[in-house]
């Protein structure tokens, strides 16, 4: 009876880790990555459209992103969306492609980004602890309704804690890897 509750909690924790991975990918590290502009939405025929749905985004070297729209008429819309997204990058257009030069990060900006990464990780740890709390409440309801014994409840809580610890460890690893990446010049 405790397995469905544990599986449900594990699935939610996996989603939380996936959210953190996606969020960390959008943090600029001075190295070009299509993930930097993945979240930018372009107004295409009145519909906010993700960048990868209307253009090819390629990396050239370590500090240059090249955006080649499939419809040349949307070029100015892409430029406006990048500027409006406030990601600290200025688009340079030659009429057919947009180039985004990724400048190196200053020490001050690196420290600021490291704090932001730490906050992102902490937010996801809170989400995971809330998932654990909800799962424990579900297990206690099962025990109260006599569907599981007290021993099953304790065993379930122990498994849930191990699960929580492993996902918090994953988050710590992701945070550490991103912090190391930010420190590289």
C-alpha positions as CSV (number, residue, x, y, z in Angstrom):
1,X,0.0,0.0,0.0
2,X,2.9,2.4,0.6
3,X,4.5,1.8,-2.9
4,X,2.0,4.0,-4.9
5,X,2.6,6.9,-2.5
6,X,6.4,6.5,-2.8
7,X,6.2,6.2,-6.6
8,X,4.0,9.4,-6.9
9,X,6.5,11.3,-4.7
10,X,9.4,10.0,-6.7
11,X,7.8,11.2,-10.0
12,X,7.2,14.6,-8.5
13,X,10.8,14.9,-7.3
14,X,12.1,13.9,-10.7
15,X,10.1,16.8,-12.2
16,X,11.6,19.1,-9.7
17,X,15.1,18.1,-10.7
18,X,14.2,18.5,-14.4
19,X,12.9,22.0,-13.7
20,X,16.2,22.9,-12.0
21,X,18.2,21.5,-14.9
22,X,16.2,23.6,-17.4
23,X,16.6,26.7,-15.2
24,X,20.3,26.2,-14.8
25,X,20.8,25.8,-18.6
26,X,19.4,29.3,-19.1
27,X,22.0,30.8,-16.7
28,X,24.7,32.5,-18.8
29,X,28.2,31.4,-18.1
30,X,30.2,33.3,-20.7
31,X,29.9,30.4,-23.0
32,X,27.5,30.3,-26.0
33,X,24.6,27.9,-25.6
34,X,21.2,27.8,-27.3
35,X,19.6,27.3,-23.9
36,X,20.4,31.0,-23.2
37,X,17.6,32.1,-25.6
38,X,15.4,29.0,-25.4
39,X,12.8,30.8,-23.2
40,X,12.6,33.8,-25.5
41,X,9.1,34.1,-27.2
42,X,8.7,35.8,-30.5
43,X,5.4,37.3,-31.6
44,X,4.8,35.4,-34.8
45,X,1.4,36.2,-36.4
46,X,0.1,37.3,-33.0
47,X,1.1,34.1,-31.3
48,X,4.1,34.0,-28.8
49,X,6.3,31.3,-30.3
50,X,9.4,29.7,-28.9
51,X,12.7,30.6,-30.7
52,X,13.4,27.0,-31.8
53,X,10.0,26.8,-33.6
54,X,10.8,29.7,-36.0
55,X,14.6,29.7,-36.3
56,X,17.7,27.5,-36.3
57,X,20.0,28.4,-33.4
58,X,23.6,27.4,-33.8
59,X,26.7,27.8,-31.7
60,X,29.8,29.1,-33.4
61,X,33.0,28.9,-31.3
62,X,32.6,29.5,-27.6
63,X,31.1,33.0,-27.6
64,X,28.8,33.3,-30.6
65,X,25.2,32.3,-31.2
66,X,23.8,32.4,-34.8
67,X,20.1,32.6,-35.2
68,X,18.8,31.9,-38.7
69,X,15.0,32.4,-39.0
70,X,13.1,30.2,-41.5
71,X,11.0,33.2,-42.4
72,X,13.2,36.2,-43.2
73,X,10.3,38.6,-42.4
74,X,10.5,37.7,-38.7
75,X,14.1,38.9,-38.3
76,X,13.2,42.2,-36.7
77,X,10.6,40.5,-34.4
78,X,13.4,38.2,-33.1
79,X,15.7,41.1,-32.5
80,X,13.0,42.9,-30.5
81,X,12.2,39.8,-28.5
82,X,15.8,39.3,-27.6
83,X,16.2,42.9,-26.4
84,X,12.9,42.7,-24.5
85,X,13.9,39.5,-22.8
86,X,16.6,41.4,-21.0
87,X,19.2,38.7,-21.1
88,X,22.1,41.1,-21.5
89,X,22.8,40.3,-25.1
90,X,22.6,42.7,-28.1
91,X,21.5,41.1,-31.4
92,X,23.5,42.0,-34.6
93,X,21.6,41.4,-37.8
94,X,23.0,41.3,-41.4
95,X,19.6,40.9,-43.0
96,X,19.5,37.1,-43.1
97,X,20.9,36.0,-39.7
98,X,21.3,37.4,-36.2
99,X,24.5,37.0,-34.3
100,X,24.7,37.2,-30.6
101,X,28.1,37.7,-29.2
102,X,28.4,36.4,-25.6
103,X,30.8,38.7,-23.7
104,X,32.9,37.3,-20.9
105,X,31.4,37.7,-17.4
106,X,32.9,40.1,-14.9
107,X,33.7,38.8,-11.4
108,X,30.9,40.8,-9.9
109,X,28.4,39.2,-12.4
110,X,29.8,35.7,-11.7
111,X,29.2,36.2,-8.0
112,X,25.7,37.5,-8.7
113,X,24.9,34.5,-11.0
114,X,26.3,32.1,-8.3
115,X,23.9,33.5,-5.8
116,X,21.1,33.1,-8.3
117,X,22.0,29.5,-8.9
118,X,22.1,28.8,-5.2
119,X,18.6,30.3,-4.8
120,X,17.3,28.2,-7.7
121,X,18.7,25.1,-6.1
122,X,17.3,26.0,-2.7
123,X,13.9,26.6,-4.2
124,X,13.8,23.1,-5.7
125,X,15.0,21.6,-2.4
126,X,12.0,23.3,-0.7
127,X,9.8,21.8,-3.4
128,X,11.2,18.3,-2.7
129,X,10.8,18.7,1.1
130,X,7.1,19.8,0.5
131,X,6.6,16.7,-1.7
132,X,8.1,14.6,1.2
133,X,5.7,16.3,3.7
134,X,2.7,15.6,1.5
135,X,3.7,12.0,1.0
136,X,4.1,11.5,4.8
137,X,0.6,13.0,5.3
138,X,-0.7,10.5,2.8
139,X,1.0,7.6,4.6
140,X,-0.4,8.8,7.9
141,X,-3.9,8.9,6.4
142,X,-3.5,5.3,5.3
143,X,-2.3,4.3,8.8
144,X,-5.2,6.2,10.4
145,X,-7.7,4.4,8.1
146,X,-6.1,1.1,9.1
147,X,-4.9,0.4,5.5
148,X,-1.3,0.0,6.7
149,X,0.3,-0.8,10.0
150,X,2.5,1.5,12.1
151,X,5.5,-0.6,11.1
152,X,4.6,0.0,7.4
153,X,4.2,3.7,8.2
154,X,7.7,3.9,9.7
155,X,9.2,1.8,6.9
156,X,7.5,4.1,4.3
157,X,8.8,7.2,6.1
158,X,12.3,5.7,6.1
159,X,12.1,5.0,2.3
160,X,10.7,8.4,1.7
161,X,13.6,10.1,3.6
162,X,16.2,8.1,1.6
163,X,14.4,9.1,-1.6
164,X,14.4,12.8,-0.5
165,X,18.1,12.6,0.5
166,X,19.0,11.2,-2.9
167,X,17.1,13.9,-4.8
168,X,18.5,16.7,-2.6
169,X,22.0,15.2,-3.4
170,X,21.2,15.4,-7.1
171,X,20.3,19.1,-6.7
172,X,23.4,19.8,-4.7
173,X,25.5,18.1,-7.5
174,X,23.8,20.2,-10.2
175,X,24.3,23.4,-8.2
176,X,28.0,22.6,-7.6
177,X,28.6,21.8,-11.3
178,X,27.0,25.1,-12.4
179,X,29.0,27.0,-9.7
180,X,32.2,25.5,-11.0
181,X,31.2,26.3,-14.6
182,X,30.6,29.9,-13.5
183,X,34.0,30.2,-11.9
184,X,35.8,29.2,-15.1
185,X,37.1,32.1,-17.0
